[in-house]
Structures are given as structure tokens and as C-alpha cells.
mmCIF file of C-alpha atoms in Angstrom:
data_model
loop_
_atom_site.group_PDB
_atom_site.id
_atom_site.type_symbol
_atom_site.label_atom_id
_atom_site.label_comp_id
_atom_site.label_asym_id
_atom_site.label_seq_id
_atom_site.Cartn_x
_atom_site.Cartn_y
_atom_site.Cartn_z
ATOM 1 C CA UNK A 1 40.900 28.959 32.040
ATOM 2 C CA UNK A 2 39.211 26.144 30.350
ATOM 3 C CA UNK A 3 39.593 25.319 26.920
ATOM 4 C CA UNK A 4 35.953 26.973 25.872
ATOM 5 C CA UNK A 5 37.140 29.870 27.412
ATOM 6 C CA UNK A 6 39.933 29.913 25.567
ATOM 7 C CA UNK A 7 38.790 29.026 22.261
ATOM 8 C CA UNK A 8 35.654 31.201 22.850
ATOM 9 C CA UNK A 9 38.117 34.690 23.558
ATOM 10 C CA UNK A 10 40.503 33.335 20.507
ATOM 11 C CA UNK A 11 37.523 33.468 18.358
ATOM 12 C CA UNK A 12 36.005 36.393 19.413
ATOM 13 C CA UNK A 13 39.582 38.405 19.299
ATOM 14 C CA UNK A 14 39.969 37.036 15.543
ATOM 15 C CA UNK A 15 36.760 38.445 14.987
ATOM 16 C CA UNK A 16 37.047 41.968 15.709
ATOM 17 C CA UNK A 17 41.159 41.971 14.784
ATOM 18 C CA UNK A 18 39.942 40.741 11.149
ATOM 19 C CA UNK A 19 36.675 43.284 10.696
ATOM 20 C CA UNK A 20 38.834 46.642 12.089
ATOM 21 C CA UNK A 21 41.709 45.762 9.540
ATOM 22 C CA UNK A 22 39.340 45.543 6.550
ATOM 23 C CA UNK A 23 37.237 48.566 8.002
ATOM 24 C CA UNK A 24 40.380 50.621 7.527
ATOM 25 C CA UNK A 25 40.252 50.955 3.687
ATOM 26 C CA UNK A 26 36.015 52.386 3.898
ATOM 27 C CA UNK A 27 36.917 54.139 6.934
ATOM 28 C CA UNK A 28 39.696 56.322 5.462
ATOM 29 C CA UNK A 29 39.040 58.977 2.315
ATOM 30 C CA UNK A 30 42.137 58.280 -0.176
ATOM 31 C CA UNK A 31 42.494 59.572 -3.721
ATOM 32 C CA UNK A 32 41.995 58.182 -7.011
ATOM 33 C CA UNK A 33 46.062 57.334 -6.772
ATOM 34 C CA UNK A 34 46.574 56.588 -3.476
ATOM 35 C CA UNK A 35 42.729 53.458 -3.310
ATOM 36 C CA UNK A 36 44.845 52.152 -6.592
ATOM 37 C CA UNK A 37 48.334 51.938 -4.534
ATOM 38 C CA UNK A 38 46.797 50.569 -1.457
ATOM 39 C CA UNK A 39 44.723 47.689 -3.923
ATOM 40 C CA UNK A 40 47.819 47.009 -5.342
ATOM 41 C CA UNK A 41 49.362 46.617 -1.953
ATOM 42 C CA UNK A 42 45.923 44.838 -1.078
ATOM 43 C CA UNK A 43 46.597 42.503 -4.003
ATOM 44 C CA UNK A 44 50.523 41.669 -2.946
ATOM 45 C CA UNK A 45 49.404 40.693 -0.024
ATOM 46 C CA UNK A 46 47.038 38.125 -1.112
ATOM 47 C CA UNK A 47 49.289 36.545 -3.767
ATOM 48 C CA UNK A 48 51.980 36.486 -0.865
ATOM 49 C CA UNK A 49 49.806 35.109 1.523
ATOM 50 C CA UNK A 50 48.842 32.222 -1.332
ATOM 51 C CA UNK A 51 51.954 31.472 -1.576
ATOM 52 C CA UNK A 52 54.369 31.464 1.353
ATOM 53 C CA UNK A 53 51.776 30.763 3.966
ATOM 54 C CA UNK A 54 49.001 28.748 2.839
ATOM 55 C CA UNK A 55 50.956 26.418 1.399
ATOM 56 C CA UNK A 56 53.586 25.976 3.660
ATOM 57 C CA UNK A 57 51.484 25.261 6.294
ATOM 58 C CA UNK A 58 49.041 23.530 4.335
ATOM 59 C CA UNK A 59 52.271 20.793 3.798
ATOM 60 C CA UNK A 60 53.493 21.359 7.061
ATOM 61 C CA UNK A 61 50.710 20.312 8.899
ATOM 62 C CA UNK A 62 50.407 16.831 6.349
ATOM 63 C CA UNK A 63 53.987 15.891 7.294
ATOM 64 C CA UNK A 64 54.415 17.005 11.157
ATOM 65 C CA UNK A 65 53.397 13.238 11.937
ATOM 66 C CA UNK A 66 55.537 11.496 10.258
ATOM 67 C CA UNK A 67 58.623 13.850 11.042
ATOM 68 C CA UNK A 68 57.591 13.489 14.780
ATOM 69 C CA UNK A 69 56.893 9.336 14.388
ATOM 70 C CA UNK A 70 60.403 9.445 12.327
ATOM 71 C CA UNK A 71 62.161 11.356 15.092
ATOM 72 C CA UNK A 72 60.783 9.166 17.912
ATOM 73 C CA UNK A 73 62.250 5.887 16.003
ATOM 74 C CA UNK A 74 65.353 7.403 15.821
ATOM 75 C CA UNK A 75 65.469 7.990 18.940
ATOM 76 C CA UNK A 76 64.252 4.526 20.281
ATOM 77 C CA UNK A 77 67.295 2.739 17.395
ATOM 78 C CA UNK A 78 69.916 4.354 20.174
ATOM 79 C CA UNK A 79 68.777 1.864 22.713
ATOM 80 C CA UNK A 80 67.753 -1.413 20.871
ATOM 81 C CA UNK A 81 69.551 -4.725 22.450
ATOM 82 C CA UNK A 82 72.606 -5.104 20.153
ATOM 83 C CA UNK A 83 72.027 -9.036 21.158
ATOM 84 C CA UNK A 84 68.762 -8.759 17.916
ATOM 85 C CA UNK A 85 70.403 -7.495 14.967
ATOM 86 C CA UNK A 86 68.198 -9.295 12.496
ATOM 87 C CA UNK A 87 65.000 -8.559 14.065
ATOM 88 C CA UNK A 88 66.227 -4.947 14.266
ATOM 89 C CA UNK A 89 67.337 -4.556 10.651
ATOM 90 C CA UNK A 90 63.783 -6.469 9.429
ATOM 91 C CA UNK A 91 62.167 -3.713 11.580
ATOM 92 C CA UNK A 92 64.355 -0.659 10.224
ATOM 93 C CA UNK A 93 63.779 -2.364 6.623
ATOM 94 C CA UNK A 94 59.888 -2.331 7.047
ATOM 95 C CA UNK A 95 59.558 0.880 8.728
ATOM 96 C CA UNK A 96 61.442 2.844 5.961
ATOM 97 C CA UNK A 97 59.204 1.119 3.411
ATOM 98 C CA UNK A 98 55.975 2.470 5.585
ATOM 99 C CA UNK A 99 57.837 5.555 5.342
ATOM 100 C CA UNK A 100 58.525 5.610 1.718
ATOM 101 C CA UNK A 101 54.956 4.757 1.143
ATOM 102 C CA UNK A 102 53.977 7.152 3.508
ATOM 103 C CA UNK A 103 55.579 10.132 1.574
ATOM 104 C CA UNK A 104 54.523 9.013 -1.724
ATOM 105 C CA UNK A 105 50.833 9.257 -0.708
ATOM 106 C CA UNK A 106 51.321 12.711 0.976
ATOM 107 C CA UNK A 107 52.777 13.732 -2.632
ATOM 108 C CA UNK A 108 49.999 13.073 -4.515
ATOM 109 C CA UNK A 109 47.403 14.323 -1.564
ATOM 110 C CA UNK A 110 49.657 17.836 -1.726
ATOM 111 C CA UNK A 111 48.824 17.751 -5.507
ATOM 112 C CA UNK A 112 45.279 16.678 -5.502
ATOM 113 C CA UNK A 113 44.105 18.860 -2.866
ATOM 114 C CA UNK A 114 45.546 21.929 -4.602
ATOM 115 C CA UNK A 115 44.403 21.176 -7.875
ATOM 116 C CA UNK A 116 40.937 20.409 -6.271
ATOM 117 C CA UNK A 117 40.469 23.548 -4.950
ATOM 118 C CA UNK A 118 41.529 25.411 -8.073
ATOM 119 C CA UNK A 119 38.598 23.730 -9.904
ATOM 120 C CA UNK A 120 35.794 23.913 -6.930
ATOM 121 C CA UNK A 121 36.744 27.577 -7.557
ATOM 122 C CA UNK A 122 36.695 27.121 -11.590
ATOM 123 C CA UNK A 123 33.414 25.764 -11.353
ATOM 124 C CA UNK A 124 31.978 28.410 -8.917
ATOM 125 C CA UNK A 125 33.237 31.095 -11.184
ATOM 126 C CA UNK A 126 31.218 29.008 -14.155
ATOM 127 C CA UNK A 127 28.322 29.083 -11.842
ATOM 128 C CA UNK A 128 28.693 32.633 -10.866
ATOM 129 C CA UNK A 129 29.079 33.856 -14.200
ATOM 130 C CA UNK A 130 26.064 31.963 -15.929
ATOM 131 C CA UNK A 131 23.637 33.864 -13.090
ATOM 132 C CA UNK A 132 25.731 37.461 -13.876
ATOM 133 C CA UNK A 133 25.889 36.987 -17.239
ATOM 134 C CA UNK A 134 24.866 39.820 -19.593
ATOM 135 C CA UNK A 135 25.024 39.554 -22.863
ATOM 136 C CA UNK A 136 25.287 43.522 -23.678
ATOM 137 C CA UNK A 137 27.764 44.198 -21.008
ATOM 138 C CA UNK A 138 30.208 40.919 -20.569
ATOM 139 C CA UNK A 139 32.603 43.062 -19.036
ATOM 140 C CA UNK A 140 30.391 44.179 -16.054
ATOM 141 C CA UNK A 141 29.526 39.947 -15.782
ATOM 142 C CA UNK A 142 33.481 39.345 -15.531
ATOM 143 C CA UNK A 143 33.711 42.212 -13.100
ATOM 144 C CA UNK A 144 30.558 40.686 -10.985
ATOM 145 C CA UNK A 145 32.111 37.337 -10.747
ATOM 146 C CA UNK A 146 35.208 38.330 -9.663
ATOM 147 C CA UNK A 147 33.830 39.953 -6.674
ATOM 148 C CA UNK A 148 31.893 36.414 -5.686
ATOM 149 C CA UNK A 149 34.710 34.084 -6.270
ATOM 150 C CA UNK A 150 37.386 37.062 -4.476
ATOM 151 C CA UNK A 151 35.387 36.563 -1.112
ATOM 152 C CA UNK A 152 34.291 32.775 -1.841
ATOM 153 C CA UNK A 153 37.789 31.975 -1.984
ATOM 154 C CA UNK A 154 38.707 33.691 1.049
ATOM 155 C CA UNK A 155 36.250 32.341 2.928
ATOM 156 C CA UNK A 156 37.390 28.624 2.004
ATOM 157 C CA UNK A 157 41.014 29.633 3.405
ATOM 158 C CA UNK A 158 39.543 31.044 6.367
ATOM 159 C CA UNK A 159 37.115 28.254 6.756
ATOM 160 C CA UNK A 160 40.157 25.925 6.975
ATOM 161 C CA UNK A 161 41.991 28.526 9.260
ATOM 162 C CA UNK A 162 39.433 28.109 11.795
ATOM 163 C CA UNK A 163 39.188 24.057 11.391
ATOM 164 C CA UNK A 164 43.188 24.600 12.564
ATOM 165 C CA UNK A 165 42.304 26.314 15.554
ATOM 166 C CA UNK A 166 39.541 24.412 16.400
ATOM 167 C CA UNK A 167 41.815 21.408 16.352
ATOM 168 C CA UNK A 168 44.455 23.271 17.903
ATOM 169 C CA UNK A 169 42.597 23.810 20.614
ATOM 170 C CA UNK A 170 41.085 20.640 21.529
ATOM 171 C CA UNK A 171 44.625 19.445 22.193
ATOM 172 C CA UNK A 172 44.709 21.330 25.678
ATOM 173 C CA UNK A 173 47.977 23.231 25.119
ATOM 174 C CA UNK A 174 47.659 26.734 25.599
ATOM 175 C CA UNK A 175 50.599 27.358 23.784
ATOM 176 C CA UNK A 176 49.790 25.550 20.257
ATOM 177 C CA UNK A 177 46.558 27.330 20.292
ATOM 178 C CA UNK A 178 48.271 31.096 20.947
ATOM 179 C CA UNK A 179 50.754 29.949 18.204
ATOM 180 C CA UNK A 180 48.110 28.987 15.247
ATOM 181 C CA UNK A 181 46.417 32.048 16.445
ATOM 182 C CA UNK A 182 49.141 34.659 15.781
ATOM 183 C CA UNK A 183 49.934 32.505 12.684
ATOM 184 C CA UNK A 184 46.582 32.796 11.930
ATOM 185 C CA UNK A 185 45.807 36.872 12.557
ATOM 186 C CA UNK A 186 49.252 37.716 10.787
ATOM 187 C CA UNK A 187 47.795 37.125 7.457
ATOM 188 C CA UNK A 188 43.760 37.391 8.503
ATOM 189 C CA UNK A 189 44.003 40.643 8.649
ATOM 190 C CA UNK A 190 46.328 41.611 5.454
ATOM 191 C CA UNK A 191 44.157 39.594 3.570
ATOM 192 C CA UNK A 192 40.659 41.193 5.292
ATOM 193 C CA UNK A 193 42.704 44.857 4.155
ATOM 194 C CA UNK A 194 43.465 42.995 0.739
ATOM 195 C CA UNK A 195 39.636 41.837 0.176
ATOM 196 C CA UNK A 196 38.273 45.265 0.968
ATOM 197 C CA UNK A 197 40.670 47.287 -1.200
ATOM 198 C CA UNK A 198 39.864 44.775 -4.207
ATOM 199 C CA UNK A 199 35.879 45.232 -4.062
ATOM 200 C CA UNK A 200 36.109 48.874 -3.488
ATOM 201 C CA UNK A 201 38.473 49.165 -6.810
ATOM 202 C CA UNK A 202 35.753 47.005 -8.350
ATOM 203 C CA UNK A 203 33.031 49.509 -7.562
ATOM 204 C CA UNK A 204 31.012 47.800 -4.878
ATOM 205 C CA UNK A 205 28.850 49.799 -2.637
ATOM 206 C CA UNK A 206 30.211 50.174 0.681
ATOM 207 C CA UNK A 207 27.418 48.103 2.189
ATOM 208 C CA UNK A 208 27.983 45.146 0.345
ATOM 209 C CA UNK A 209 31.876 45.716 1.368
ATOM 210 C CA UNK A 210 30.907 45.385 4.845
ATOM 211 C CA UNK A 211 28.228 42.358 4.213
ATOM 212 C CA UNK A 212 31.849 41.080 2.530
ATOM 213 C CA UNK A 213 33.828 41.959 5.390
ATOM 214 C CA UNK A 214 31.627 40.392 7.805
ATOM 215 C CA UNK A 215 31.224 37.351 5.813
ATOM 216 C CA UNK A 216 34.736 36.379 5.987
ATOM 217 C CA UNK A 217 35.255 37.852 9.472
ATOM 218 C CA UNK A 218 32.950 35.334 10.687
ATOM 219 C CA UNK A 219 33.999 32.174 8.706
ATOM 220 C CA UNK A 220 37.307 31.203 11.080
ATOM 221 C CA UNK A 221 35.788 31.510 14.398
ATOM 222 C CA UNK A 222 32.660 29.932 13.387
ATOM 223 C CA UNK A 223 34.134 26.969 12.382
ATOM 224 C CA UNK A 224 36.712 27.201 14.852
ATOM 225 C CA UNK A 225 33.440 26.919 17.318
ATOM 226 C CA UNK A 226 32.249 23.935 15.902
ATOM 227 C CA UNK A 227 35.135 22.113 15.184
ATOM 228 C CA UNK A 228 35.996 22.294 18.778
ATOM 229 C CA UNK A 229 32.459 21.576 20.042
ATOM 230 C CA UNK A 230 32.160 18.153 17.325
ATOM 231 C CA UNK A 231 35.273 16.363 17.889
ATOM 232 C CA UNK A 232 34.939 13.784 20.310
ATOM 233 C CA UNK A 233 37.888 12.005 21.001
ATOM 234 C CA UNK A 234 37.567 8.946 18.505
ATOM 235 C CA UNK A 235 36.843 12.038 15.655
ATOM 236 C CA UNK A 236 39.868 13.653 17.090
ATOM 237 C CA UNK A 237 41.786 10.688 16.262
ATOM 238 C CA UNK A 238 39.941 9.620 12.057
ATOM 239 C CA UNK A 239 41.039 13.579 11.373
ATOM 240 C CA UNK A 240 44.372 13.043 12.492
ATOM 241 C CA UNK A 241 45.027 9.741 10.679
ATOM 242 C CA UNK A 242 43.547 11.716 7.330
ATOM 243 C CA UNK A 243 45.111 14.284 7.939
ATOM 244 C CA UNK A 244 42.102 16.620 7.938
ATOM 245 C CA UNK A 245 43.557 19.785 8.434
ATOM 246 C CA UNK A 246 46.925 19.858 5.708
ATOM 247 C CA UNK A 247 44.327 18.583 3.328
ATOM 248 C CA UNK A 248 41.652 21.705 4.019
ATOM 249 C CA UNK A 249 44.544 24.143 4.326
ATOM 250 C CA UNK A 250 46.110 23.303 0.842
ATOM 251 C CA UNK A 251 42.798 22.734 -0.747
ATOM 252 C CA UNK A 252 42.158 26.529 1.145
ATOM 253 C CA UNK A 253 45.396 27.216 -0.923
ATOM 254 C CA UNK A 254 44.198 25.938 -4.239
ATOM 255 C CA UNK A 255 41.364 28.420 -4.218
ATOM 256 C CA UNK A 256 43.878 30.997 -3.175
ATOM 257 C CA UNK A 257 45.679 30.483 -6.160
ATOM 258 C CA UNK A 258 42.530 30.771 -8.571
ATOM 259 C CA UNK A 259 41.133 34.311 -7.307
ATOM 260 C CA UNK A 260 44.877 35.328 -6.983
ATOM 261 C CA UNK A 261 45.635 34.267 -10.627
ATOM 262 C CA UNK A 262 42.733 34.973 -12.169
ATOM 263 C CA UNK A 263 40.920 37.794 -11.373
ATOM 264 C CA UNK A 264 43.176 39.748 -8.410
ATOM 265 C CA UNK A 265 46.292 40.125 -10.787
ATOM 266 C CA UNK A 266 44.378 41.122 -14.458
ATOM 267 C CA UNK A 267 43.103 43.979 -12.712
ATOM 268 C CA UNK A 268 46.775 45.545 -12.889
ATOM 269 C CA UNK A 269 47.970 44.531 -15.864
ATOM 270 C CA UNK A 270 48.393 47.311 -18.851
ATOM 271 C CA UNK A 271 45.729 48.737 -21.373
ATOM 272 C CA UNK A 272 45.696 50.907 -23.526
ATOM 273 C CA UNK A 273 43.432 53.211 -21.706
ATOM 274 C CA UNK A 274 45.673 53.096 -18.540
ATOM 275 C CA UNK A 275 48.984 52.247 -19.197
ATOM 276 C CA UNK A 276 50.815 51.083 -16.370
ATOM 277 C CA UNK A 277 53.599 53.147 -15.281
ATOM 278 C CA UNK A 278 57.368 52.127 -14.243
ATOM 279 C CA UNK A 279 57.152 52.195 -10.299
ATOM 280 C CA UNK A 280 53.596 50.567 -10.318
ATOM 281 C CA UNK A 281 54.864 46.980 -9.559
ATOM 282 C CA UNK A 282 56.995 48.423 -6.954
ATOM 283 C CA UNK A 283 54.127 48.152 -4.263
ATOM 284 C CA UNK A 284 53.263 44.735 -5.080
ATOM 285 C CA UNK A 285 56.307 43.173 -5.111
ATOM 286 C CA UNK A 286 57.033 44.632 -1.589
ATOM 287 C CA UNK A 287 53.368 43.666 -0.310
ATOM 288 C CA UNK A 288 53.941 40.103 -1.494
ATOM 289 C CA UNK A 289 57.570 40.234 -0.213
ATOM 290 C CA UNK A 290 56.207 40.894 3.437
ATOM 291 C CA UNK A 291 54.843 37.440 3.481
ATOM 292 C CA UNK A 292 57.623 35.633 3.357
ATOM 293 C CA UNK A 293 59.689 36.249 6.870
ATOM 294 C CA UNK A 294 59.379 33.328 8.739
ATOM 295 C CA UNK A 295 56.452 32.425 10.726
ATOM 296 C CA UNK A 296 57.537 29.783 12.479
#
């Protein structure tokens, strides 16, 4: 199988695995108790997800080259002519300076691409609100623009899932592709559950759900698509000396963090209208806790 094929049936499969996990909330009639459970759930999941996958890959993937190029060296300073000690101690000397320099830049590009996303999302949820706004019910306006920046922001991640597959699979190794895949599904789909549960607790009508749903179905094997299709090989080569896919993924992560702090967890916090009971964080903290066994 070529790798169109391959990418094509990846994409296709992520597709209809994402859309059937967040049809399962609309397609099932719970109760009043057990929709807020299962958001709950839905909302563990997402934080989780932010947190111990997103990231971790997101930093992963901006390191993996220098750990590799830092391995090889290592493994070349075994076999270096004992006979050119100086010129081998002026190269060790100026390769652990690249290195250091190296890891100081992938510091601050781990920072800045986080804290960039959590404003692109700020200043969507600005945006958003200004067009909901109503100035008799600001509580329906809040409620509104949760539901656009909730999807927006999983749409970014997924966005930047599919730029990683994409990539993935213009390297020719079936394997690396059917790994980033599964890595990819096993929190596509929690989240796709996640998303669905949150705008139904919101009140959205189903329709909109599914025009949601399909939304962010559609966003990782889209770009996924055309990634693969627009890299030639000198591309290929400028995305991995930037880096292109650790910066999307934690930038993907940054507006993770947003929706997840900001409107995902106030839904569940106390009032004096509902107060929470004792065993209500019980759910969450074991949805969240699912996210971090190891993926790799």
C-alpha cells in the first residue's frame, strides 16, 4: 500500500472513530443525574487530555531531534582516533555549547507557544462575546461563548493532531504513522464524547451538536490530507528544522488549557442554587486520571 492509501484509510478511520464516540451522548436517553455525571466525566477527560497528553507530546516532539542528534554523537565519541585529543575535546566543547543553546531556545519556544495559544483563545472569546453579547441576559452571552471557544479550541488541537499525522506519514514508515494514529484516536474520541456532553449540558440543540461534532471530526484528517499532499521534500525539511509540529501541538495545548480553565471547569463548581454534593468530584478526578497511563 502506498502512502496515500495509507494516509487516505488513517483519515477516513479517524473520521468515523471520532463522530460515533461523540454520537454516543445524543444517541443515548440519560437522566437529569446521570447527562450531569457523564459531562463531568466529559469534562475530566478534557482537562486530562490538556494536560498529560497534549503537552507531553507537544515537548516531546520539540526535543526528539536533539535527543536522537545527542545519542548519535555519543555514539560516534566511542570510536574517535585517540591519536586527536585536542581536536576532539574542541569538538565535544562546541557541540555541548550548540546543545546548551539548543535547549535554552526550546525553553522559551515551550513557553511562548503555550502562552500564545492561551491568548489566540482569550481574544476569540473577546471576539465571541462582543457578537453574543446581551446586555439584559449576560449570563446567556457567557453561556454562548463558551460553546464557540469549547469547539474552537478543540478544533486547534485537532488541527495540530492531523498536521502530526500528515507529517508522520510522509516519512514512509508504516509503523510511525499506526503509532501517532492510536496516540492520536486514544484521546480523539474521549475528547469528541467530552465536547458533546459539554454543549448538551449547555442547552444546545442537538443539530448544532452534530454541526459541532462534525466540525471537529473533520479538522484532523483534513489537515492531515493536506499536510501530506503540500510537503515537498525541501518543506519537509524548513518544518523539521522549526520544529513545526511541537510548536502547533503545544500551542494546540495552550488553547486546551483556556476552554479547560475557563469555561469547562466553572460549570461544576458550587452555587447556591445547586450545591455540589460530596462524591461529585469523584467522576472527574477518575476521568482525568485515565489520561495519564502511558502512551508511549
Amino acid at each position: 500500500m502506498d502512502d496515500f492509501s495509507s494516509i487516505s484509510l488513517l483519515s477516513l478511520a479517524m473520521l468515523v472513530g471520532c463522530y460515533v464516540a461523540g454520537t454516543i451522548p445524543l444517541a443515548v436517553n440519560f437522566s437529569e443525574e446521570k447527562l450531569k455525571l457523564i459531562t463531568v466525566m466529559g469534562a475530566g477527560l478534557l482537562c486530562g487530555t490538556a494536560l498529560a497528553v497534549i503537552i507531553p507530546e507537544g515537548v516531546h516532539a520539540l526535543y526528539e531531534e536533539i535527543l536522537e542528534g545527542a545519542h548519535h554523537s555519543h555514539g560516534q565519541a566511542g570510536v574517535v582516533d585517540a591519536s586527536e585529543p585536542k581536536v576532539e575535546a574542541e569538538a565535544a566543547l562546541s557541540g555541548g555549547g550548540k546543545h546548551e543553546h539548543s535547549h535554552e531556545q526550546l525553553h522559551a519556544c515551550i513557553g511562548v507557544s503555550l502562552v500564545l495559544g492561551f491568548v489566540f483563545m482569550l481574544l476569540v472569546d473577546q471576539i465571541g462575546s462582543s457578537h453574543v453579547h446581551n446586555a439584559e441576559d449576560p449570563e446567556a452571552a457567557r453561556v454562548a461563548s463558551s460553546k464557540i471557544t469549547t469547539t474552537l479550541g478543540l478544533v486547534v488541537h485537532a488541527a495540530a493532531d492531523g498536521v502530526a499525522l500528515g507529517a508522520a506519514a510522509s516519512t514512509s514508515q508504516t509503523s510511525v504513522q499506526l503509532i501517532v494514529f492510536v496516540a492520536i484516536m486514544l484521546h480523539k474520541a474521549p475528547a469528541a464524547f467530552g465536547l458533546v456532553s459539554f454543549l448538551m449540558h449547555a442547552g444546545l440543540e442537538r443539530n448544532r451538536i452534530r454541526k459541532h461534532l462534525l466540525v471537529f471530526a473533520l479538522a484532523a484528517p483534513v489537515l492531515a490530507m493536506l499536510t501530506f499532499l503540500g510537503l515537498s521534500q525541501s518543506s519537509k525539511e524548513a518544518l523539521s528544522d522549526i520544529n513545526a509540529t511541537g510548536v502547533a501541538m503545544l500551542f494546540s495545548a495552550g488553547t486546551f488549557l483556556y476552554v479547560a480553565t475557563v469555561h469547562v471547569l466553572p460549570e461544576f463548581q458550587p452555587n447556591a442554587a445547586e450545591p455540589q454534593t460530596q462524591t461529585e468530584p469523584v467522576p472527574f478526578v477518575f476521568s482525568a486520571r485515565l489520561k495519564f497511563s502511558p502512551s508511549r
